[in-house]
XYZ file of C-alpha atoms in Angstrom:
639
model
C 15.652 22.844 3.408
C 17.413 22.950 6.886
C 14.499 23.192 9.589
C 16.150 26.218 10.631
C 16.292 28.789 8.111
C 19.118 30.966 7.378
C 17.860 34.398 7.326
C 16.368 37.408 8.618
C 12.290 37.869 8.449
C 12.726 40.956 6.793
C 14.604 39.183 3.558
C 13.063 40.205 0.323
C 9.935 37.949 -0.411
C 9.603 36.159 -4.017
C 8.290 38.485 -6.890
C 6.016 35.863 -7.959
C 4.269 35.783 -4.336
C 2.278 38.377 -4.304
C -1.752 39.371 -3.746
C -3.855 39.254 -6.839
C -6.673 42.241 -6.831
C -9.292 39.563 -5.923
C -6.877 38.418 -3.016
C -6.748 41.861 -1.678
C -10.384 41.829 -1.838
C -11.182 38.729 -0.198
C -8.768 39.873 2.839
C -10.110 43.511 3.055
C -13.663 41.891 2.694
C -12.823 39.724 6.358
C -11.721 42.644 8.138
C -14.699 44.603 6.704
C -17.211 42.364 7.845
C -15.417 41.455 11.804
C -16.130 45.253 11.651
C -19.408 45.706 10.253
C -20.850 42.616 13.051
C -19.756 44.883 15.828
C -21.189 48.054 14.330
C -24.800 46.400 13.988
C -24.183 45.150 17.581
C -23.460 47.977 19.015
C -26.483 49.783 17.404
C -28.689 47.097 17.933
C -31.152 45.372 20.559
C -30.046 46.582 23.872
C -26.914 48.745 21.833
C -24.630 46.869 25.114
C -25.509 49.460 27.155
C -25.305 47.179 30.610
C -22.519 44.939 31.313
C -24.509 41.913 31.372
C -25.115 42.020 27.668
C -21.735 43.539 26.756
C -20.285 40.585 28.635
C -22.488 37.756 28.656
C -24.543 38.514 25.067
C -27.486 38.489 27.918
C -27.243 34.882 28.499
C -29.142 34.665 25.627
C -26.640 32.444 23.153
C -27.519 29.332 21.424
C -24.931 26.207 21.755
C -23.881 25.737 18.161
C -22.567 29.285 18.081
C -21.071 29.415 21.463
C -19.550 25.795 20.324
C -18.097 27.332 17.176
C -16.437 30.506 19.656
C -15.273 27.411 22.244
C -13.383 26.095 19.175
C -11.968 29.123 17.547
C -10.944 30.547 20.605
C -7.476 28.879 21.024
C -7.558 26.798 17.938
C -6.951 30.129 15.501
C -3.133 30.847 13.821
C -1.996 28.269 16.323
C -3.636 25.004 14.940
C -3.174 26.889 11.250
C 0.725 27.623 10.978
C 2.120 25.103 13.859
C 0.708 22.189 13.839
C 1.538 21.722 9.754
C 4.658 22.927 10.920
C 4.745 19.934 13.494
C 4.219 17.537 11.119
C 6.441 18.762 8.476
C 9.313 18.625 10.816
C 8.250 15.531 13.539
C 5.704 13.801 11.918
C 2.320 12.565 12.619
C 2.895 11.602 16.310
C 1.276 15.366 17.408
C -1.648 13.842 16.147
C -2.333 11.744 19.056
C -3.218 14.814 20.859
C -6.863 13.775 19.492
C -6.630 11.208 22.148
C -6.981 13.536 25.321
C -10.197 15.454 23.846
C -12.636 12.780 24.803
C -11.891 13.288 28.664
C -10.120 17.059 28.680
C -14.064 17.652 27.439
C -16.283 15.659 29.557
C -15.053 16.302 32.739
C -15.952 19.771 31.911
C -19.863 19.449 30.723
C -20.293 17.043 33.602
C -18.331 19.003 36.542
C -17.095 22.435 35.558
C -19.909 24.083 33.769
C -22.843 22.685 36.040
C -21.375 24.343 38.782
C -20.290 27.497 37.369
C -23.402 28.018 35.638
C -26.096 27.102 38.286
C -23.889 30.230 40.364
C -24.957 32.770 38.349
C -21.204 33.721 37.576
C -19.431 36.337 35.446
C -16.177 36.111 36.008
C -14.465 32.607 36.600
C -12.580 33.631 39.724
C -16.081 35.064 41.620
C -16.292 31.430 42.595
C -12.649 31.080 44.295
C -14.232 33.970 46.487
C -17.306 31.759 47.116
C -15.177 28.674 47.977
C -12.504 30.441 49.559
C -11.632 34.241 50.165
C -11.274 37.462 48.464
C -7.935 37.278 48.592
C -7.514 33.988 46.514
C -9.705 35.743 43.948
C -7.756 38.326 43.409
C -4.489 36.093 42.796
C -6.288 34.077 40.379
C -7.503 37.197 38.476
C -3.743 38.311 38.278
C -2.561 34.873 37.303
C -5.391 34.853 34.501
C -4.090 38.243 33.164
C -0.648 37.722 32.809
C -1.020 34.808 31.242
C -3.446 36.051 28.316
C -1.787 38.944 27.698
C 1.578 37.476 26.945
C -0.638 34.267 24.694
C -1.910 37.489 23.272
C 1.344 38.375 21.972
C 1.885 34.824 20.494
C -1.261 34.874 18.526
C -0.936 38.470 16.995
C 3.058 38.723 16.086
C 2.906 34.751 14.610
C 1.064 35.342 11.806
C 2.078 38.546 11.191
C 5.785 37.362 10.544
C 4.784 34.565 8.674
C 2.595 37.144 6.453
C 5.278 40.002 6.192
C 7.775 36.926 4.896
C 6.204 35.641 2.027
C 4.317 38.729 0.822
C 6.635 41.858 1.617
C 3.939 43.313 4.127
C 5.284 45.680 6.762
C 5.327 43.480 9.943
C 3.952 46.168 12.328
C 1.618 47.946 9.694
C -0.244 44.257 9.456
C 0.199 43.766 13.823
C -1.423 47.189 13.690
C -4.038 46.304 11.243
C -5.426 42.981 13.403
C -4.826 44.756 16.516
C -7.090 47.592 15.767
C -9.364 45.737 13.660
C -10.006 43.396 16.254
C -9.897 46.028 19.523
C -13.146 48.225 17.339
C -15.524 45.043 17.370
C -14.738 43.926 20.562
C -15.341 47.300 22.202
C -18.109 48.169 19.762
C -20.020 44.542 19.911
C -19.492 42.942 23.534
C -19.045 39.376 23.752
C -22.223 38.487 21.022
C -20.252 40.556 18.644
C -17.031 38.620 19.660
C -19.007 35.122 19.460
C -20.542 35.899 15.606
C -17.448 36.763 14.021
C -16.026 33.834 15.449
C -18.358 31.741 13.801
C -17.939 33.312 10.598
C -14.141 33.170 11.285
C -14.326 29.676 11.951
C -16.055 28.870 9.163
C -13.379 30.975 6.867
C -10.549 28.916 8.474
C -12.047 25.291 7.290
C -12.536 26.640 4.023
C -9.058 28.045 3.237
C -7.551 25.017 4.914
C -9.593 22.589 2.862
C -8.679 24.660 -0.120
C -4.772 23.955 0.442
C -5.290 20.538 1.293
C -7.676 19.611 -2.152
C -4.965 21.753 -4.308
C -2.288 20.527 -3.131
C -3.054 16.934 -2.611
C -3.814 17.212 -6.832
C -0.133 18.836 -7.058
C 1.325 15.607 -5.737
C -0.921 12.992 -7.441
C -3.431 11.734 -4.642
C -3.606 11.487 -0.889
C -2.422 7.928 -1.932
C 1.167 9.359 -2.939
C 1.306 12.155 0.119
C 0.919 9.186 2.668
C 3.468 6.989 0.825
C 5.635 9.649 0.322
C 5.339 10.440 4.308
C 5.676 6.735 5.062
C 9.146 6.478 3.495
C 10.415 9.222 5.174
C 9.812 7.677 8.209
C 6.844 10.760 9.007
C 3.845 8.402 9.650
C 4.704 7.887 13.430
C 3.835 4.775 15.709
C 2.590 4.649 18.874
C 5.351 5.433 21.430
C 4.720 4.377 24.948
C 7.943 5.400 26.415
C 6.577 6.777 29.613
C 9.974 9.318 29.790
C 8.017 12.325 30.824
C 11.765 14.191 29.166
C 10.518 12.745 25.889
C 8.865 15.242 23.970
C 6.275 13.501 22.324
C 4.994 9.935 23.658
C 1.541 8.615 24.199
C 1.527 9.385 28.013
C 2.566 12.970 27.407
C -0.150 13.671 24.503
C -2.893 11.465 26.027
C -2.800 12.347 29.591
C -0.613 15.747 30.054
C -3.102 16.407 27.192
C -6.028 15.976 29.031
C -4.478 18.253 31.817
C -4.016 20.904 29.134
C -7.719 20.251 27.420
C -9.030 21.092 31.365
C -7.108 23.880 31.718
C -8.508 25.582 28.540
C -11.949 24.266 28.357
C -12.712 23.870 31.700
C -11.187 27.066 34.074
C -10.661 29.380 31.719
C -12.100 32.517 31.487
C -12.323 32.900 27.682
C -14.255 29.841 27.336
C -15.990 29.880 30.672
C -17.404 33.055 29.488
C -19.163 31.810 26.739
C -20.528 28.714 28.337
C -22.402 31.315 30.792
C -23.725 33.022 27.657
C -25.630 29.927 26.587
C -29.497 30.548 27.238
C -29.583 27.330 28.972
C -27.608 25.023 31.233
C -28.425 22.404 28.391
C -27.175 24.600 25.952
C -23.937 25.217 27.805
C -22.951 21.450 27.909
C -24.282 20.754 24.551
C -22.016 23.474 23.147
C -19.442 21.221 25.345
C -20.296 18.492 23.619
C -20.168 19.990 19.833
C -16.425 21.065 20.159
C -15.107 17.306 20.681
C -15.969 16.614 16.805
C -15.072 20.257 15.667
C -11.600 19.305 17.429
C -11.418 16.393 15.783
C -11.563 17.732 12.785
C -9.586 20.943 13.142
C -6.752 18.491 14.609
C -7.021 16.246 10.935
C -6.976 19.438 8.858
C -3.944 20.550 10.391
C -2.168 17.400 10.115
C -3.189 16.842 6.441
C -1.726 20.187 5.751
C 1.419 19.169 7.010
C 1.518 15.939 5.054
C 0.892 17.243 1.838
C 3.228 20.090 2.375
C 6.111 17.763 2.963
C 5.329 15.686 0.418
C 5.455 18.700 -2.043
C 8.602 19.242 -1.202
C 10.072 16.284 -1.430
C 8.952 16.269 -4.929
C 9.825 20.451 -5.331
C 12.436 22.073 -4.648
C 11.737 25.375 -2.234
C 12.526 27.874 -4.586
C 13.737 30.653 -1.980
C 14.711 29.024 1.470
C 16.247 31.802 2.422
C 12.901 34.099 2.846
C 11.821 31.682 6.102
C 12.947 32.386 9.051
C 11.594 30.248 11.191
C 9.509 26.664 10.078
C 6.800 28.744 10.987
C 6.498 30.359 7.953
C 7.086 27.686 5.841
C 2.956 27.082 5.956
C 2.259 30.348 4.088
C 5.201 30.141 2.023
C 3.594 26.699 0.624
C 0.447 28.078 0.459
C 1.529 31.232 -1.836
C 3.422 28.566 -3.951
C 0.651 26.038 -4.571
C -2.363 28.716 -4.874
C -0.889 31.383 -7.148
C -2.142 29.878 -10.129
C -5.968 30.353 -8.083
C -6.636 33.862 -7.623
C -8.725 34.226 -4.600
C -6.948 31.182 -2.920
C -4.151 32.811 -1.394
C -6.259 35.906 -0.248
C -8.773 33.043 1.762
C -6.234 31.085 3.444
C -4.697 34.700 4.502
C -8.219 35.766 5.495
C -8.410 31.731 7.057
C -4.873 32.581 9.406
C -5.721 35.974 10.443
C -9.401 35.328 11.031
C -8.430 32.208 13.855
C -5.069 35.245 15.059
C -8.613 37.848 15.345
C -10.734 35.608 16.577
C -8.118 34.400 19.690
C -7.156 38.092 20.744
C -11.401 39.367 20.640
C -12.167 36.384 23.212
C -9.034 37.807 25.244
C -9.640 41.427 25.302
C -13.268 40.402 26.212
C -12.486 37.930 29.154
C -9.499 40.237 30.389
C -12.334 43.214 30.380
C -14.833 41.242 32.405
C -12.485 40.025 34.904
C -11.178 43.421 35.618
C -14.138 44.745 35.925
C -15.171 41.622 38.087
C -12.580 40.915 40.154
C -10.570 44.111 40.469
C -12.822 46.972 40.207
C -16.575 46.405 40.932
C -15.829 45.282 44.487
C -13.876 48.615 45.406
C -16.896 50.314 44.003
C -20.248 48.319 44.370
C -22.839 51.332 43.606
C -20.981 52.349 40.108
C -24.315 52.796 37.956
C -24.705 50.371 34.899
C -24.069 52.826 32.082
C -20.790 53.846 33.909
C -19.768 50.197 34.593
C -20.422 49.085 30.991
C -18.581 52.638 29.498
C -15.569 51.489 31.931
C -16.088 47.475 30.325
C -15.603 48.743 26.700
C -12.598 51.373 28.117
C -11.055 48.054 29.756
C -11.402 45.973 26.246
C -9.951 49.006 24.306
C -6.893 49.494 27.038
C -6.298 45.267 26.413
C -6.163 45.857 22.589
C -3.510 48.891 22.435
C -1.630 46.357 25.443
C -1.672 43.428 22.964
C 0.182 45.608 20.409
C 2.840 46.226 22.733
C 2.951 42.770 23.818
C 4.106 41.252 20.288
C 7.629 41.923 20.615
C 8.389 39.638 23.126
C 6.951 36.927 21.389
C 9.743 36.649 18.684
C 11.957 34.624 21.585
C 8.810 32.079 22.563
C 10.031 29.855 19.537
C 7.139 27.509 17.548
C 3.736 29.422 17.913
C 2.513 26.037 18.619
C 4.467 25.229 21.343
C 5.263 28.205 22.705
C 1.088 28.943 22.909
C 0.931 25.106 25.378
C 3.583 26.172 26.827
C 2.385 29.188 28.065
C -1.120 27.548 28.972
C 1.194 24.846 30.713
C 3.139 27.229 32.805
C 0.085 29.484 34.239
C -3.205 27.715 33.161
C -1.493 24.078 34.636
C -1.157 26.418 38.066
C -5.103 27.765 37.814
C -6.436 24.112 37.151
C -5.000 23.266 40.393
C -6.424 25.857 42.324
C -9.632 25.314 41.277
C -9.247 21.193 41.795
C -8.777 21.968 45.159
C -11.645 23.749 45.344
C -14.386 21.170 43.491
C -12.586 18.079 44.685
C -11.485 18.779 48.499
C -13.876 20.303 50.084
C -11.504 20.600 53.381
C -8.912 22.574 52.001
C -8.658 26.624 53.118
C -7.958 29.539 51.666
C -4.080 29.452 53.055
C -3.915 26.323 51.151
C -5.041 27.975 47.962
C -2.638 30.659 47.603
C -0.056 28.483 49.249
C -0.439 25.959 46.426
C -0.875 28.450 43.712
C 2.352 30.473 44.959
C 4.321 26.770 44.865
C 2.645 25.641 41.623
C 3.875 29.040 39.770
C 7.107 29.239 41.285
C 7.692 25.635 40.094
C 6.240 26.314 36.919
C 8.693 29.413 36.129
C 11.738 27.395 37.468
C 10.756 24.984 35.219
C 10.025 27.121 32.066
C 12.554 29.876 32.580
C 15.077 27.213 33.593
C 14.456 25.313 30.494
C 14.905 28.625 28.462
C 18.225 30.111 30.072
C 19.496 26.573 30.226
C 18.915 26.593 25.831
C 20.865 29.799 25.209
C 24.448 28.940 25.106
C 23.273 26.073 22.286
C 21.389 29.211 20.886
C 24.232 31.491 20.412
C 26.587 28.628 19.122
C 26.191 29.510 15.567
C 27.019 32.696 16.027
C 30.291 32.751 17.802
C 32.067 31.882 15.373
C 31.615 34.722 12.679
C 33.704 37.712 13.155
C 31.091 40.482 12.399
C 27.941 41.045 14.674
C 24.880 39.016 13.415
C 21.817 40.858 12.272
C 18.916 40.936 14.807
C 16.756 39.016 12.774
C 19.598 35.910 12.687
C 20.033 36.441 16.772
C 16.721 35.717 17.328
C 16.295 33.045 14.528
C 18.934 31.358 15.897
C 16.835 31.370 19.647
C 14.133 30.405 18.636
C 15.138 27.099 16.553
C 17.319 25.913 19.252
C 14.584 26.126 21.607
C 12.267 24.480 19.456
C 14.905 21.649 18.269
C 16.769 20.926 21.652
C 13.671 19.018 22.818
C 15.336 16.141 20.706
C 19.123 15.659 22.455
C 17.360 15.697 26.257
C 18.446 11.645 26.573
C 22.122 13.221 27.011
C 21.128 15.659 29.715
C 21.360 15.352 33.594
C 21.035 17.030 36.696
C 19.351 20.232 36.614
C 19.398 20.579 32.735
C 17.664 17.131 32.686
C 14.830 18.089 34.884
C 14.676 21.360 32.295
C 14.099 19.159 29.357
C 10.896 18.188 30.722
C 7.895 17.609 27.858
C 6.044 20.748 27.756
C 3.165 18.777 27.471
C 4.028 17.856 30.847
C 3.712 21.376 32.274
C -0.135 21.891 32.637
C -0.310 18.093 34.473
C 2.982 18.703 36.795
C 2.378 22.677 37.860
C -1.807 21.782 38.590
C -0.555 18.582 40.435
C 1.964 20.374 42.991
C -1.172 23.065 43.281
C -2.871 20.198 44.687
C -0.501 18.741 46.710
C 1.271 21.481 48.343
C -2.912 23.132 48.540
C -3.849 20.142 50.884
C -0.652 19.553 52.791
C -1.170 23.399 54.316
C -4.392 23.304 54.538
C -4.191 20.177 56.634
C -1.579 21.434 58.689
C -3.632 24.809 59.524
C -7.120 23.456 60.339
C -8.673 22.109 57.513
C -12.060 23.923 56.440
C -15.429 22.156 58.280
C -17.683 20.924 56.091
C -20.612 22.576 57.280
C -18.584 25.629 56.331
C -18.811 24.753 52.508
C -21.843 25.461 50.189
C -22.421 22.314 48.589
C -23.080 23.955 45.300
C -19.547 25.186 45.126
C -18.034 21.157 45.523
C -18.470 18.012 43.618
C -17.777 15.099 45.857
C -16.157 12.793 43.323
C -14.637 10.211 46.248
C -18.054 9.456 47.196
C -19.239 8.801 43.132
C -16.041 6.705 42.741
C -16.715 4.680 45.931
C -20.090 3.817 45.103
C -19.714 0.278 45.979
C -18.652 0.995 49.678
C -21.222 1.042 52.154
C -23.389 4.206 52.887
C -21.378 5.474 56.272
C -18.037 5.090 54.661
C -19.398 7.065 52.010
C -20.581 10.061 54.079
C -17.071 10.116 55.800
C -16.116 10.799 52.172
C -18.119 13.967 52.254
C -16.291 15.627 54.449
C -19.249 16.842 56.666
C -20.593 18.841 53.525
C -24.414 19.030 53.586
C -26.622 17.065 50.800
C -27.798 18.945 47.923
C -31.206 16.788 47.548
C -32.242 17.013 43.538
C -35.851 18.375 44.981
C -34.231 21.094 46.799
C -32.553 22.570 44.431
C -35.047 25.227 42.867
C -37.033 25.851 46.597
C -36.763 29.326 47.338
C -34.557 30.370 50.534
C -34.290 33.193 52.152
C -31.870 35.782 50.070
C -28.703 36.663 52.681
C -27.131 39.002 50.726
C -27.815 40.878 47.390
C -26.170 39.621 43.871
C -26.399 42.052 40.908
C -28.133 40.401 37.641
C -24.836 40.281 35.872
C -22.998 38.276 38.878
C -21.467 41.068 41.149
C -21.086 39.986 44.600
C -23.108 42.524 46.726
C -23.992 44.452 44.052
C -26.550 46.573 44.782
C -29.840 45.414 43.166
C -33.070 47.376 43.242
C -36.646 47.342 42.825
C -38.007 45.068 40.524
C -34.788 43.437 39.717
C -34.598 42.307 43.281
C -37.710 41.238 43.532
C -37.123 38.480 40.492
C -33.494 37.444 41.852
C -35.339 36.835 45.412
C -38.178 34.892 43.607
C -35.502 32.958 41.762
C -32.604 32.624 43.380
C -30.994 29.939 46.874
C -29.227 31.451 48.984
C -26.600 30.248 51.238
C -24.489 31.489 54.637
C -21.527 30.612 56.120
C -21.688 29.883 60.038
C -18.339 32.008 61.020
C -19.857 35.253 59.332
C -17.892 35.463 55.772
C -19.299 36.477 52.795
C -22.590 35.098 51.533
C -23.983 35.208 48.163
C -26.772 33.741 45.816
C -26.801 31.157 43.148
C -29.589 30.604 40.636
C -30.245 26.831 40.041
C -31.369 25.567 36.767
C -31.681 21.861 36.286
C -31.672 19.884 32.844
């Protein structure tokens, strides 16, 4: 089959692929249950009837659970229909990718969520107001939105078209399904509902992959014969250390750009910050760190397995109906339908495994996009809205998100492979939100000017880059079309898009000038747009009176020049610091004098009463700035 496709997603799927009764039932049974967690969450214990436990599940989570959200989060339809779809088409050399968990996780259970947890946050982007202004919050928050809601597209209309292709479903009666499904628990449940299905969901998705790999591993004769079938086709890649960051796929790009990506999603974003904050403990939070790595691991193997066995298949079967995939995206489900019809029940748990990762990716959004609305945009234009209001307005936020996402999933039939077009995305915006908040944990001089200064530069280079790289694709795009001398169906228009982005990656070698520099490795993106946050960040901030250090709460900085310097003698060392006070281990739970007042769930100068006051003064340090900005409370908890 040509990687392309030839026709329209709306082509008449194969009689023989259809639901058995028990597949129906397996599906319906998914949805049903996502459903019935929120319900008995939303009656239950406190019925979410304060924001804290609508958006933080109380901080009351344990880590395997909050590990098992962490994972399904962005993993979801994703990992399940593109990265077989990588293989099939590139070969193993995605699966390097592994490579970059080791660090893209540390870094954040020993720097990110030590600091964000000991501050008592919320919302992410409260602690770019505690490092640097209001104003750099807010630009964060808006950064953070538009990027989720357009992944939110991805993840909802990818699935969907690969379902409505092979099974005849209507495309926007199934995007309305999920949507709404998905939108009810998430309002109904709070963040503990969102962080139970995902478990459940997660634990669906191994067992309808594992299904399609045992089944169809038997079709071909042995994993023995899928990896010497792979191996002849020249699919079982080496390790390429061409350091050409215009090469799509190397070791360089995958190992280090990856780890660039694996901080951007695990360590600054919201989604997952979120959930580290609901952990019970600060142990629990890095433990639940910890747990993904091997959950990763394994997720990454499944994927590539799946991949494997469905190209060996066909190179041993014919595809019976090429003309029903539109995109190499679909070609996952189509295999799936072919290999499991003889196993009624199979088809409807894979089905139930790819839309329980699409459900469980867009619940975690609606749910982070909710609290940092509230957060960031709302709460501090109104800092005496009573609880039960604030929490009704939380669930009104996560409902308004849900009926967005719908109308998001058009646009997302011209982002090309749902696997690279959901890094790309995280490239493009999350690369720019790593940066800012580098410069805030590693340079503890840097201002606020520099902050939005390198954000502004890191997202304008970002969308030259990605839009440029686009627009510079659609002549190649339209090619096939200009030929014929009738107008091409929609559905061939944007087929035609969306494999020339995806396959264009390969002829960059005969590129140059500007349409060279657009052929850059999207793994690239995250690393390049966070680095030029950094750069252009301190170059202002230098040039307009760098911040004093006596000015920065230690809590809010981790000095890593000193810890990398270790062997240089002690007052070289505390020129590294910057002037930024010591944070002595014994100091850290004494009780100081309370400056200002921080709400329970994490509002800055929230107004906290009575007894609730009482506790956050008995357990909370808090810190002032000398020139008279804001000043605000953490809550220390050591291991």
């Amino acid at each position: 089959m040509d990687d392309s496709g030839c026709c329209s997603s709306t082509a008449a799927p194969d009689p023989s692929m259809r639901f058995s009764t028990v597949d129906y039932i397996i599906f319906a049974l998914l949805l049903v249950l996502s459903s019935a967690i929120g319900l008995y969450y939303a009656l239950s214990g406190g019925r979410q009837r304060t924001t804290q436990e609508f958006l933080l599940a109380n901080r009351s989570m344990g880590f395997l659970p909050v590990a098992l959200s962490l994972l399904a989060t962005f993993q979801s339809a994703v990992a399940i229909l593109g990265v077989p779809s990588e293989m099939y088409r590139f070969g193993t050399e995605y699966w390097f990718l592994g490579c970059s968990y080791i660090i893209g996780l540390l870094i954040p259970a020993y720097i990110f969520i030590p600091i964000f947890y000991r501050l008592r946050l919320t919302s992410t982007y409260e602690y770019l107001e505690l490092r640097f202004s209001k104003s750099v919050r807010i630009c964060g928050t808006v950064t953070f939105i538009f990027q989720m809601v357009i992944y939110m597209g991805v993840v909802l209309y990818a699935p969907a078209l690969a379902f409505n292709a092979v099974t005849g479903f209507s495309l926007w009666g199934t995007v309305l399904t999920m949507g709404l499904v998905c939108t009810l628990y998430t309002t109904l449940g709070g963040l503990k509902a969102v962080i139970w299905t995902d478990v459940i969901q997660t634990m669906v998705m191994f067992a309808g992959q594992l299904a399609v790999i045992i089944v169809g591993t038997m079709k071909v004769g042995g994993m023995g014969e899928v990896w010497r079938v792979a191996q002849e086709n020249n699919k079982i890649s080496g390790i390429n250390f061409n350091p050409d960051p215009f090469t799509r796929h190397s070791i360089w790009s995958l190992g280090i750009g990856g780890v660039f990506l694996m901080l951007s999603l695990y360590g600054v974003n919201q989604a997952q910050v979120q959930r580290y904050l609901s952990s019970r403990t600060e142990k629990a939070a890095i433990w639940s760190c910890y747990a993904v790595f091997p959950c990763q691991q394994l997720v990454l193997a499944l994927g590539c397995l799946t991949g494997l066995v469905m190209f060996a298949y066909y190179q041993m079967n014919e595809i019976r109906n090429p003309e029903i995939i539109s995109v190499p995206d679909q070609l996952v489900l189509y295999f799936v339908m072919d290999i499991l019809q003889d196993f009624p029940g199979l088809p409807g748990l894979f089905v139930a495994c790819l839309f329980s990762g699409a459900l469980s990716t867009i619940s975690s959004a609606f749910n982070s996009l909710a609290t940092v609305t509230m957060e960031d945009l709302i709460k501090p234009h109104f800092p005496n809205l009573p609880e039960s209001r604030a929490t009704l307005l939380c669930k009104a936020l996560a409902l308004g998100y849900g009926l967005l996402c719908l109308g998001m999933t058009y646009l997302s039939s011209l982002m090309g492979s749902v696997l690279q077009a959901a890094l790309s995305i995280f490239g493009i915006v999350g690369g720019p939100l790593l940066g800012l908040f580098s410069l805030g944990f590693f340079f503890p001089f840097t201002n606020s000017i520099g902050a939005i200064s390198g954000l502004v530069a890191g997202l304008v280079m970002a969308f030259w880059i990605g839009i440029g790289s686009f627009v510079s694709r659609m002549p190649a795009a339209f090619s096939p079309l200009l030929n014929v001398t009738s107008a091409p169906e929609v559905g061939n228009l944007t087929t035609a898009i969306m494999t020339t982005v995806l396959t264009s990656g390969a002829a960059a070698k005969s590129l140059t000038g500007l349409q060279r520099f657009y052929s850059l490795s999207y793994m690239w993106y995250s690393a390049h747009n966070s680095t030029t946050v950094v750069i252009v960040g301190i170059i202002v901030s230098l040039l307009t009176g760098p911040l004093k250090g006596k000015d920065v709460d230690p809590r809010t900085v981790y000095l890593v020049l000193p810890k990398l310097l270790f062997f240089l003698p002690e007052r070289y060392k505390e020129r590294l610091r910057f002037g930024v006070a010591h944070l002595e281990e014994d100091e850290q739970n004494l009780p100081k004098p309370v400056e200002a007042d921080k709400s329970y769930n994490g509002f800055l100068n929230g107004g906290v009463k009575g007894t609730q006051k009482e506790e956050m003064e008995e357990c909370c340090a808090g810190f002032s700035r000398s020139d008279g900005r804001h000043s605000y409370v953490v809550h220390e908890t050591s291991l």
